mmCIF file of C-alpha atoms in Angstrom:
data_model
loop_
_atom_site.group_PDB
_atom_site.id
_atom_site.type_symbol
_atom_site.label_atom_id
_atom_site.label_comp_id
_atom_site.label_asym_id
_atom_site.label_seq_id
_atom_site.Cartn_x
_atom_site.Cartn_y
_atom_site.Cartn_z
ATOM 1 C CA UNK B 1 15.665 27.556 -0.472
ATOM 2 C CA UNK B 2 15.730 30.468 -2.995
ATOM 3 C CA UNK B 3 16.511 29.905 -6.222
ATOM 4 C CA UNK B 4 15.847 26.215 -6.356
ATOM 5 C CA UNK B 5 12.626 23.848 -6.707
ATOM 6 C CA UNK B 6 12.115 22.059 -3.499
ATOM 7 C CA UNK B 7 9.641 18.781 -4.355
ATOM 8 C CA UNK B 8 8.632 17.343 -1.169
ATOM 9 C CA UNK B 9 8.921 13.067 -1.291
ATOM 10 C CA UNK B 10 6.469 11.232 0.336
ATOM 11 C CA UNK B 11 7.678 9.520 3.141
ATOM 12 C CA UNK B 12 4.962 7.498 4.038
ATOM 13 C CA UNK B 13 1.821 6.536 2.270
ATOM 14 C CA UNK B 14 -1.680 4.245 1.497
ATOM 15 C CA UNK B 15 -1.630 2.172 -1.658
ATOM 16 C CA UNK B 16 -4.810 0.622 -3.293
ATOM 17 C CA UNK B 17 -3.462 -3.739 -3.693
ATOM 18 C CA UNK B 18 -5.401 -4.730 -6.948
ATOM 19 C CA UNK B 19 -5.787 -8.286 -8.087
ATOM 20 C CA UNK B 20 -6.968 -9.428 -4.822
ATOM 21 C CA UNK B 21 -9.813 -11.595 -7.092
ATOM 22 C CA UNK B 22 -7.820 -13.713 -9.119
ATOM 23 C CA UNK B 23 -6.271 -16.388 -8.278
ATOM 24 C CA UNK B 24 -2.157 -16.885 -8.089
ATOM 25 C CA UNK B 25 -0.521 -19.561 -10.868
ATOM 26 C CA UNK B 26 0.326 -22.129 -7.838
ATOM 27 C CA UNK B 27 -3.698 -22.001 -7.213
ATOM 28 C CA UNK B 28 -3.450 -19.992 -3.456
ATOM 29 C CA UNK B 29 -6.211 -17.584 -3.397
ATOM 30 C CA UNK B 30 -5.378 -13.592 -2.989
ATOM 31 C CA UNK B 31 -8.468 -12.553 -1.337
ATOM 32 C CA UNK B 32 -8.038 -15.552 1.761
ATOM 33 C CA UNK B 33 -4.773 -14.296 1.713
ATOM 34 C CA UNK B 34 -6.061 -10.441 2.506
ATOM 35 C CA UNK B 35 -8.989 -11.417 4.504
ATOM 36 C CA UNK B 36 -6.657 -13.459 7.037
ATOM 37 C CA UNK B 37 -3.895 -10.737 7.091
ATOM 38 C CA UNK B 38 -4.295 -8.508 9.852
ATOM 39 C CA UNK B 39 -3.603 -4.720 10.289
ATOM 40 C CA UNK B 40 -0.499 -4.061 10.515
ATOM 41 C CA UNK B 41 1.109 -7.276 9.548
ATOM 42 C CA UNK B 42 4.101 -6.940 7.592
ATOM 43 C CA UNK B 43 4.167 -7.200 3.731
ATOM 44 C CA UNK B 44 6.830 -7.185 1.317
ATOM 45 C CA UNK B 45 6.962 -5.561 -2.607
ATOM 46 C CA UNK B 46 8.536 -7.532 -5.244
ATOM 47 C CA UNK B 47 8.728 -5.905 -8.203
ATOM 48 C CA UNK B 48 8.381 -7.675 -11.803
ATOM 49 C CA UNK B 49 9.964 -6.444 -14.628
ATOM 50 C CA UNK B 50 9.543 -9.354 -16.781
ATOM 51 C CA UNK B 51 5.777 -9.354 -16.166
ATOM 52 C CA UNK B 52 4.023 -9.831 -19.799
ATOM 53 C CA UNK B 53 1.305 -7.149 -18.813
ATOM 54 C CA UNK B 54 3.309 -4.470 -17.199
ATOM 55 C CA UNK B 55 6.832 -4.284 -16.481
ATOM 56 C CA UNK B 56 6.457 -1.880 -13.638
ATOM 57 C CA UNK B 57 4.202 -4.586 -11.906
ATOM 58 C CA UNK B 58 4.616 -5.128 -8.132
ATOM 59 C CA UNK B 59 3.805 -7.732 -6.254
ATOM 60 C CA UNK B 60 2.343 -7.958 -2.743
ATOM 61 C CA UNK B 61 3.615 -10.782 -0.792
ATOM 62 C CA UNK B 62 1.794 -11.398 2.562
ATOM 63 C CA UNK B 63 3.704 -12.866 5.449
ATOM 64 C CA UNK B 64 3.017 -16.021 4.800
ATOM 65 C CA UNK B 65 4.610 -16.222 1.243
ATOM 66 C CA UNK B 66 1.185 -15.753 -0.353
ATOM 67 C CA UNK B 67 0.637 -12.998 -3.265
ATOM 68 C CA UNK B 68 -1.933 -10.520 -2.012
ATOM 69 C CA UNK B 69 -2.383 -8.887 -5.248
ATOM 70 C CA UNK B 70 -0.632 -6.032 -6.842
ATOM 71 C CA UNK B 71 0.461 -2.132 -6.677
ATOM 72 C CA UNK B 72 -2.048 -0.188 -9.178
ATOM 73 C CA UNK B 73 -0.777 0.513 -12.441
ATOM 74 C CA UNK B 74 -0.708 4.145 -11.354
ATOM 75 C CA UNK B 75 1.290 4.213 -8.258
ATOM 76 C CA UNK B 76 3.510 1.410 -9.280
ATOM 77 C CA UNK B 77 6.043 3.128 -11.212
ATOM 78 C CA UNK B 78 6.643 5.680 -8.369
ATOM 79 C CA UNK B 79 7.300 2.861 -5.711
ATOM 80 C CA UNK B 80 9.217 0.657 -8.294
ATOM 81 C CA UNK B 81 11.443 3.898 -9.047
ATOM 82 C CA UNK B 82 11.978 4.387 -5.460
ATOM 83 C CA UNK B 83 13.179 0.574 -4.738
ATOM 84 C CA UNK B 84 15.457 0.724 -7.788
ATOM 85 C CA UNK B 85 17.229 3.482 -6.667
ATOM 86 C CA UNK B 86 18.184 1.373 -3.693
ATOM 87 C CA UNK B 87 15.473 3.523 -0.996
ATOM 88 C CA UNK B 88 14.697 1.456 2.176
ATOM 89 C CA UNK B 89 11.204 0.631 2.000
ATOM 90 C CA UNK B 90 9.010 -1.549 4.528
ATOM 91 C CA UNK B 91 5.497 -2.063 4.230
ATOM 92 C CA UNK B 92 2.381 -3.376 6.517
ATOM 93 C CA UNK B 93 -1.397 -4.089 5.880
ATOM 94 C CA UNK B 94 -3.830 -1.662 6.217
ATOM 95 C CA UNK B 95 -7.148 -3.006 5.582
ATOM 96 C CA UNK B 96 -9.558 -5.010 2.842
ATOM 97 C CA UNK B 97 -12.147 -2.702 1.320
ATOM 98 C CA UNK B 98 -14.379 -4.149 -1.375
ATOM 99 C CA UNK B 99 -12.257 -5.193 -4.412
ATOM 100 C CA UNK B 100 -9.101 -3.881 -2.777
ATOM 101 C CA UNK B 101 -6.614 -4.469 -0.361
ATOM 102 C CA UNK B 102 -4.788 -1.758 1.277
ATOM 103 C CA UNK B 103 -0.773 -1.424 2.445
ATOM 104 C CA UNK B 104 0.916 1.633 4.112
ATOM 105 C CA UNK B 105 4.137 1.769 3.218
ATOM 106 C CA UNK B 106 7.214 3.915 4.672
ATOM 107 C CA UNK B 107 10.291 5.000 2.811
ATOM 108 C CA UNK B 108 13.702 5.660 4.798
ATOM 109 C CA UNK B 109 13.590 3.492 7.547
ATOM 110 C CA UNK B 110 11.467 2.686 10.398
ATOM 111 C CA UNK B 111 7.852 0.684 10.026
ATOM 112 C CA UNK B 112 4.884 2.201 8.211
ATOM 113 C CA UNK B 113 1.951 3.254 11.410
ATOM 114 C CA UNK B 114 -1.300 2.987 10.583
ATOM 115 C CA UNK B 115 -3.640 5.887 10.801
ATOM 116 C CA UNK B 116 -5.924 5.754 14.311
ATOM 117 C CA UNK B 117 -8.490 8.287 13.248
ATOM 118 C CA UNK B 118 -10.080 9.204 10.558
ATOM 119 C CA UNK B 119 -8.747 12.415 8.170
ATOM 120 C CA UNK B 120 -10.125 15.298 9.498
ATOM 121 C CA UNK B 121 -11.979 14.280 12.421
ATOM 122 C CA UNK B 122 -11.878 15.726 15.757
ATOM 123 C CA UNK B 123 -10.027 14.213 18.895
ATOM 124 C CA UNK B 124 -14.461 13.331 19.665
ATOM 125 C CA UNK B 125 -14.961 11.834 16.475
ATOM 126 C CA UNK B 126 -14.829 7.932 16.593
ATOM 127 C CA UNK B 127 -11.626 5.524 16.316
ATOM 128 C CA UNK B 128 -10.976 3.331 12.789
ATOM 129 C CA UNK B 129 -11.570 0.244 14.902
ATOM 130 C CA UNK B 130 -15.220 0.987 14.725
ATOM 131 C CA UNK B 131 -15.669 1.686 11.187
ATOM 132 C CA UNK B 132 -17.205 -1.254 9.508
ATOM 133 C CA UNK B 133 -14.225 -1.888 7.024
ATOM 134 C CA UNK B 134 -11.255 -0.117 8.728
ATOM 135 C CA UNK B 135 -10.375 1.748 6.083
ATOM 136 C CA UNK B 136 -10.230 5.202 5.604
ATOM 137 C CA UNK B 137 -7.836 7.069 2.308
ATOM 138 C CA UNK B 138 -4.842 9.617 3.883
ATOM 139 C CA UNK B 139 -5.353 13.370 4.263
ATOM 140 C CA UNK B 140 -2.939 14.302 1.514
ATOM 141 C CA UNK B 141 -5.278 13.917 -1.341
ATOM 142 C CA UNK B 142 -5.944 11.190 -3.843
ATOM 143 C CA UNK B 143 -2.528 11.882 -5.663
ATOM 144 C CA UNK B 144 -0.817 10.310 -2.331
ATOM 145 C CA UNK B 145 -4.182 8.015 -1.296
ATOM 146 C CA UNK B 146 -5.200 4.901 -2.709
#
């Protein structure tokens, strides 16, 4: 592309879920929520622009209707940009890690897949499903990552 900027999007990524320690308004408990979601299972995002703390807040629903947390306050004005200009996006969970919950979440179409080896590690190296907490952040760097 001469003569033009060419910005690559981000097509698929890992997002930090924050929150996961207090407690919703109709009482339901965030981290139960994340500890009985498994890999993989579907989320959805529901943004909140009348949110008293932060208008670019974003909700994480887990499948069963229960608010996992929320987007960072870093990443969640990307995402909420994307969804308001009307981009598909679809969303699964990744894994519980400490204070944090993590989603993967695919723009475009198609399902978010969840990493099967670590970043960087050889086809020798071991699997995710052994590591302790399943987690691991993506190869493209912490401005992508959690």
């Amino acid at each position: 592309m001469r003569g033009s900027t060419y910005i690559a999007v981000m097509q698929e990524l890992t997002l930090a879920v924050v929150g996961i320690d207090f407690p919703n308004a109709d009482g339901s408990n965030r981290r139960s929520e994340a500890m009985m979601t498994l890999p993989g299972e579907p989320v959805s995002l529901k943004p909140e622009p009348k949110n008293r703390h932060d208008a670019n807040a974003i909700a994480v629903i887990g499948s069963r209707g229960v608010q996992i947390g929320y987007l960072s306050a870093e990443r969640a004005p990307l995402i909420g940009a994307r969804i308001g200009r009307g981009e598909e996006v679809s969303a699964v969970f990744q894994g519980l890690a400490g204070a944090c919950a993590y989603i993967r979440v695919r723009f475009g179409g198609g399902m978010p897949t969840l990493p099967t080896k670590a970043p960087g590690s050889s086809s020798i190296d071991k699997p995710v499903a052994d590591d302790p907490d399943g987690f691991y952040p993506d190869d493209d760097g912490p401005e992508w990552g959690a």
